[in-house]
Short mmCIF file of C-alpha atoms in Angstrom, two decimals:
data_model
loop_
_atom_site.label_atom_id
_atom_site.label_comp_id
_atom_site.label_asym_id
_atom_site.label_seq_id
_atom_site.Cartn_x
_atom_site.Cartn_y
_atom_site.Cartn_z
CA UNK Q 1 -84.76 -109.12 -26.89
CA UNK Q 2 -83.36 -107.07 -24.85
CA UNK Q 3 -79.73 -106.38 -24.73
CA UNK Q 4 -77.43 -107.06 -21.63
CA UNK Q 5 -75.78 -104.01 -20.12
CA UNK Q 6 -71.97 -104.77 -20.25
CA UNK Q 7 -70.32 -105.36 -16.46
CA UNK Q 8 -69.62 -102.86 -14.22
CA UNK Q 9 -66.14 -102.30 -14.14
CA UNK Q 10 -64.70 -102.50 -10.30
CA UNK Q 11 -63.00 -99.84 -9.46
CA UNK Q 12 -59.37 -100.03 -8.40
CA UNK Q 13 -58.08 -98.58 -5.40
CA UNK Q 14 -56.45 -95.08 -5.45
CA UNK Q 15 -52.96 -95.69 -4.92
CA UNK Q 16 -51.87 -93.20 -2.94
CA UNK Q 17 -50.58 -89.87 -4.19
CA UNK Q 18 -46.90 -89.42 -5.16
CA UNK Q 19 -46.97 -86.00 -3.25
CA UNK Q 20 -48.34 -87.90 -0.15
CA UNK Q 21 -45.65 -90.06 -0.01
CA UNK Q 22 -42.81 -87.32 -0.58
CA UNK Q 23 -44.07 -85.37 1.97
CA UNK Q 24 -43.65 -88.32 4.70
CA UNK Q 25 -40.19 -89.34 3.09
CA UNK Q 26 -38.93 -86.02 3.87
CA UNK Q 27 -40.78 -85.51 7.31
CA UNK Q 28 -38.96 -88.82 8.54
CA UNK Q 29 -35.48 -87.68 6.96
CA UNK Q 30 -35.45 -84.39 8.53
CA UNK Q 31 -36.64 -85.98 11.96
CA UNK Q 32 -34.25 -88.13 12.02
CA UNK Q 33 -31.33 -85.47 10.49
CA UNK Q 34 -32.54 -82.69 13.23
CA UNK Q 35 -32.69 -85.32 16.13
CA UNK Q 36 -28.73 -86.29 15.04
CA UNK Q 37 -27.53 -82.90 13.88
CA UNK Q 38 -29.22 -80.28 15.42
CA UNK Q 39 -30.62 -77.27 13.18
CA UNK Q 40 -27.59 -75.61 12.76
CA UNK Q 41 -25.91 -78.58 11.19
CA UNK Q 42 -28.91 -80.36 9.14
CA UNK Q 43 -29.01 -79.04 5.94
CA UNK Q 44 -31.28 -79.32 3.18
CA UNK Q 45 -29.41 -81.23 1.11
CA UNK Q 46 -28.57 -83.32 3.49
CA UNK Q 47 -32.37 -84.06 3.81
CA UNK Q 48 -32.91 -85.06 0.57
CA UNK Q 49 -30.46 -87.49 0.34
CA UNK Q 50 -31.91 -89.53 3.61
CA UNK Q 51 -34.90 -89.06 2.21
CA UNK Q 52 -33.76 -90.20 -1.48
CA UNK Q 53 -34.96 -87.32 -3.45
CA UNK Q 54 -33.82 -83.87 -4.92
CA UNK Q 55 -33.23 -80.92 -3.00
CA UNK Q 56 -35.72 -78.92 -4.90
CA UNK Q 57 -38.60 -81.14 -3.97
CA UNK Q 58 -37.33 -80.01 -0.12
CA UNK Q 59 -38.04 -76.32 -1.32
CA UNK Q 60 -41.08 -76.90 -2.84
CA UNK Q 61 -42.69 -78.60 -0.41
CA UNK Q 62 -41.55 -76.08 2.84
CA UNK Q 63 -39.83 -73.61 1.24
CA UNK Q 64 -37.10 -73.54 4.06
CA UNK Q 65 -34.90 -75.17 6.29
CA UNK Q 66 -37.15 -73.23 9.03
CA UNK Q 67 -40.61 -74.15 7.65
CA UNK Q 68 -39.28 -77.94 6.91
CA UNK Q 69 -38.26 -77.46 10.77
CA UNK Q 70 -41.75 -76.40 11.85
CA UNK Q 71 -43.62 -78.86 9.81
CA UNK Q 72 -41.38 -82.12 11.51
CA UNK Q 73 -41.64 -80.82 14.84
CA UNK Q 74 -45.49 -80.10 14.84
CA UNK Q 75 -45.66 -82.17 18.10
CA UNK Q 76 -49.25 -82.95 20.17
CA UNK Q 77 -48.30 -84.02 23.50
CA UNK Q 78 -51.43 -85.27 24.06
CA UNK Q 79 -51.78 -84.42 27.38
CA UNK Q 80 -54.72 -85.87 29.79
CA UNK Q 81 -57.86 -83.66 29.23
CA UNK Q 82 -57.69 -81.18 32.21
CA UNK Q 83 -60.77 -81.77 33.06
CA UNK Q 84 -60.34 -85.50 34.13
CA UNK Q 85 -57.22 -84.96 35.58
CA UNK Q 86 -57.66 -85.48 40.24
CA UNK Q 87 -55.76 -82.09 41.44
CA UNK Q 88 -54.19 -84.67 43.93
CA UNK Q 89 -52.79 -86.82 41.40
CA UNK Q 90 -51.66 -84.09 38.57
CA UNK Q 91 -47.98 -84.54 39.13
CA UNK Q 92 -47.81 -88.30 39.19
CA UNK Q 93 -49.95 -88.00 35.65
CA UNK Q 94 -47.58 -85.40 34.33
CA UNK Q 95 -44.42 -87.26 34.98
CA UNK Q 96 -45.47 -90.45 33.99
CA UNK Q 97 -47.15 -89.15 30.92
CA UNK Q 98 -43.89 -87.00 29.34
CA UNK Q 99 -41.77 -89.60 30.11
CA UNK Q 100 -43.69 -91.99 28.01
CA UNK Q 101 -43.79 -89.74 25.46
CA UNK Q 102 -39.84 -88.77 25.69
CA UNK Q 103 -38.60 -92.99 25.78
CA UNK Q 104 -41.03 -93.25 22.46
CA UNK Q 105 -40.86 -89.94 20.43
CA UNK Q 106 -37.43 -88.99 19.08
CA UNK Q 107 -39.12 -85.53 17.46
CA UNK Q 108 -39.34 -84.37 21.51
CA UNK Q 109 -35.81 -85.07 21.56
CA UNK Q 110 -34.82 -83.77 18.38
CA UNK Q 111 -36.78 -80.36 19.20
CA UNK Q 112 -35.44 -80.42 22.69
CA UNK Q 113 -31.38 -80.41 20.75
CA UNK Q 114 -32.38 -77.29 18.70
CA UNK Q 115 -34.19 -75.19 20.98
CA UNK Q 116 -31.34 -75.37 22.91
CA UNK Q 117 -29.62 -73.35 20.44
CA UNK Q 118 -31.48 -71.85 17.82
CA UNK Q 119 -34.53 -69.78 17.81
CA UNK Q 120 -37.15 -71.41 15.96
CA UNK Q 121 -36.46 -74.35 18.23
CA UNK Q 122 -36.96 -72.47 20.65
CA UNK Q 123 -40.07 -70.52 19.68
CA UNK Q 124 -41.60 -74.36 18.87
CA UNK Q 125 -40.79 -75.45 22.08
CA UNK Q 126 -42.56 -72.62 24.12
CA UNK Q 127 -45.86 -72.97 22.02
CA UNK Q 128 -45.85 -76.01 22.13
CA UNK Q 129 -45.91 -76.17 26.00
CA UNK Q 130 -47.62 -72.58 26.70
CA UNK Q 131 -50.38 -74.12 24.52
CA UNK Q 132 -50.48 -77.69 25.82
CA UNK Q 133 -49.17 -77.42 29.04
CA UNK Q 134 -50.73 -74.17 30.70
CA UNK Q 135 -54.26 -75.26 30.58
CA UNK Q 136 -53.11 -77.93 32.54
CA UNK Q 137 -51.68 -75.66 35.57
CA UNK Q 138 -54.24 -73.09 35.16
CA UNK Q 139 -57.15 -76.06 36.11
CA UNK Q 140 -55.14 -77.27 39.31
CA UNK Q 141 -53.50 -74.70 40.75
CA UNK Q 142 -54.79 -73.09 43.63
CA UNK Q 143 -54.79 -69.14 42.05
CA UNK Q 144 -54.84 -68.90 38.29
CA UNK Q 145 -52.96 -65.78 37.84
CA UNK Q 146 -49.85 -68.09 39.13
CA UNK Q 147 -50.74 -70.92 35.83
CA UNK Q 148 -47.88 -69.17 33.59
CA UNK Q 149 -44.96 -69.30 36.73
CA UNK Q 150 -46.03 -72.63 37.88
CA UNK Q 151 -46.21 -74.06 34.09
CA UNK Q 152 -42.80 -72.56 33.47
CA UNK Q 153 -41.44 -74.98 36.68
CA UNK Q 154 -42.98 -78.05 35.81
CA UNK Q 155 -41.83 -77.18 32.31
CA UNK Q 156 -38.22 -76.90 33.94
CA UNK Q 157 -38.57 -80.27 36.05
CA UNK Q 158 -39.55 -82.13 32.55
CA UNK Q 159 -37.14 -80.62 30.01
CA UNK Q 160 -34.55 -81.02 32.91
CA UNK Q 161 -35.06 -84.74 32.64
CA UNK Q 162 -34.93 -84.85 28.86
CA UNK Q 163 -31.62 -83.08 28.74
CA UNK Q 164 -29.91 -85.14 31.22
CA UNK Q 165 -31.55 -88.39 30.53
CA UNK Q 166 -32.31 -88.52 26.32
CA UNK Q 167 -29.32 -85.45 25.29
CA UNK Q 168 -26.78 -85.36 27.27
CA UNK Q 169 -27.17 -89.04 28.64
CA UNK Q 170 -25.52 -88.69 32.18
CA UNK Q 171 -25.09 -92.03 33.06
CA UNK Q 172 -27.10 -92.12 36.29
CA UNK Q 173 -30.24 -90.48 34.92
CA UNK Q 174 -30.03 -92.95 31.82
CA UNK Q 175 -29.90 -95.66 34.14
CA UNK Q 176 -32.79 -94.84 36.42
CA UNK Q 177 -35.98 -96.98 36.07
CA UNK Q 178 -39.41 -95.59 34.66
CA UNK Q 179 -40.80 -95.94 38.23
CA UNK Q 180 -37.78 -94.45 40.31
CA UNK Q 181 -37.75 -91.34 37.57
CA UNK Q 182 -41.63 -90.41 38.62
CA UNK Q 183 -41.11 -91.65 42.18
CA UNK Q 184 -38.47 -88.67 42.43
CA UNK Q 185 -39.87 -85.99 39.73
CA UNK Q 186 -44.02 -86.52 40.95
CA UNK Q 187 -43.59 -84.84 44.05
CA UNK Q 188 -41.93 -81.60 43.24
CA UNK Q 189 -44.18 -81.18 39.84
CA UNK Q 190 -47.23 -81.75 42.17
CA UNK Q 191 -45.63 -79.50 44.67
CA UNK Q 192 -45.27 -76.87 41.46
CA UNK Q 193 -48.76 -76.98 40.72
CA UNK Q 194 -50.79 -77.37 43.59
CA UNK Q 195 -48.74 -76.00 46.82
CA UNK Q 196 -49.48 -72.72 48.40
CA UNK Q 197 -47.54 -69.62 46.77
CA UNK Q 198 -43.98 -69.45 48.78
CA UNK Q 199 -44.46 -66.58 51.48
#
């Protein structure tokens, strides 16, 4: 007779891991705390509270109020691929695609308020657009040596926008449609990246 081998025990899911789920709790916090306060103001402690933990776990985690800063802001703008993009239609695409991202991502915003002021914002900001953006010019612009100038204008046009329309909140640029908004901006971005160089 032989004997029965006892049942297989089903496993049970991996629940997942407390460090997981600190990390996110402060992420959110300090996106939320930068978008509100700025860096200047946003303090660590601060953080922890939103995010219902101690301060130390903060420090552990990033180490600093700049590293935390770095790690909430790491921002893909997911731009089209340049290689799909029709030179004709780049600043239509452009427009329509940052402003999507700006009405739905409060960590543009929140980047957008400390750059303004501090220097890691700052530095963020123009990686995150000399990396993302710049391929961009340098495939539909006529000369490529002009990519960096005419990135830096369209990048002027869009974070234009953001400051009046998501920071500052002047009444008339708040209150402009979607469609009016890249019925203005498409023009002079595709103007930026596609017209002859100015004599």
């Amino acid at each position: 007779m032989t004997e029965s081998k006892p049942p297989t025990p089903t496993p049970t899911p991996t629940p997942p891991r407390r460090s997981e789920a600190t990390r996110t709790a402060i992420l959110d916090a300090a996106r939320e705390r930068f978008a509100a306060d700025g860096y200047e103001r946003a303090t660590i402690r601060a953080i922890a509270k939103d995010a219902n933990i101690d301060p130390s776990m903060v420090m552990r985690y990033y180490g600093n109020k700049e590293g935390l800063f770095a790690a909430a802001v790491a921002i893909d703008l997911r731009l089209p691929d340049p290689a799909s993009l029709p030179r004709d239609d780049a600043g239509r695409a452009l427009v329509t695609h940052f402003l999507v991202m700006w009405e739905k991502n409060e960590v543009l915003t929140a980047l957008l308020r400390v750059g303004a002021t501090n220097q890691a914002g700052a530095e963020r900001m123009r990686s995150i657009f000399g990396d993302q953006l710049l391929p961009v010019a340098r495939r539909v612009c006529p000369d490529p040596e002009q990519a960096p100038a005419r990135a830096a204008l369209v990048s002027a046009q869009l974070l234009g926008l953001a400051l009046t329309r998501y920071v500052l909140r002047f009444p008339p640029a708040v209150d402009l449609a979607p469609e009016e908004v890249v019925a203005w901006l498409a023009p002079t971005v595709q103007r930026y990246l596609t017209a002859p160089y100015p004599a």
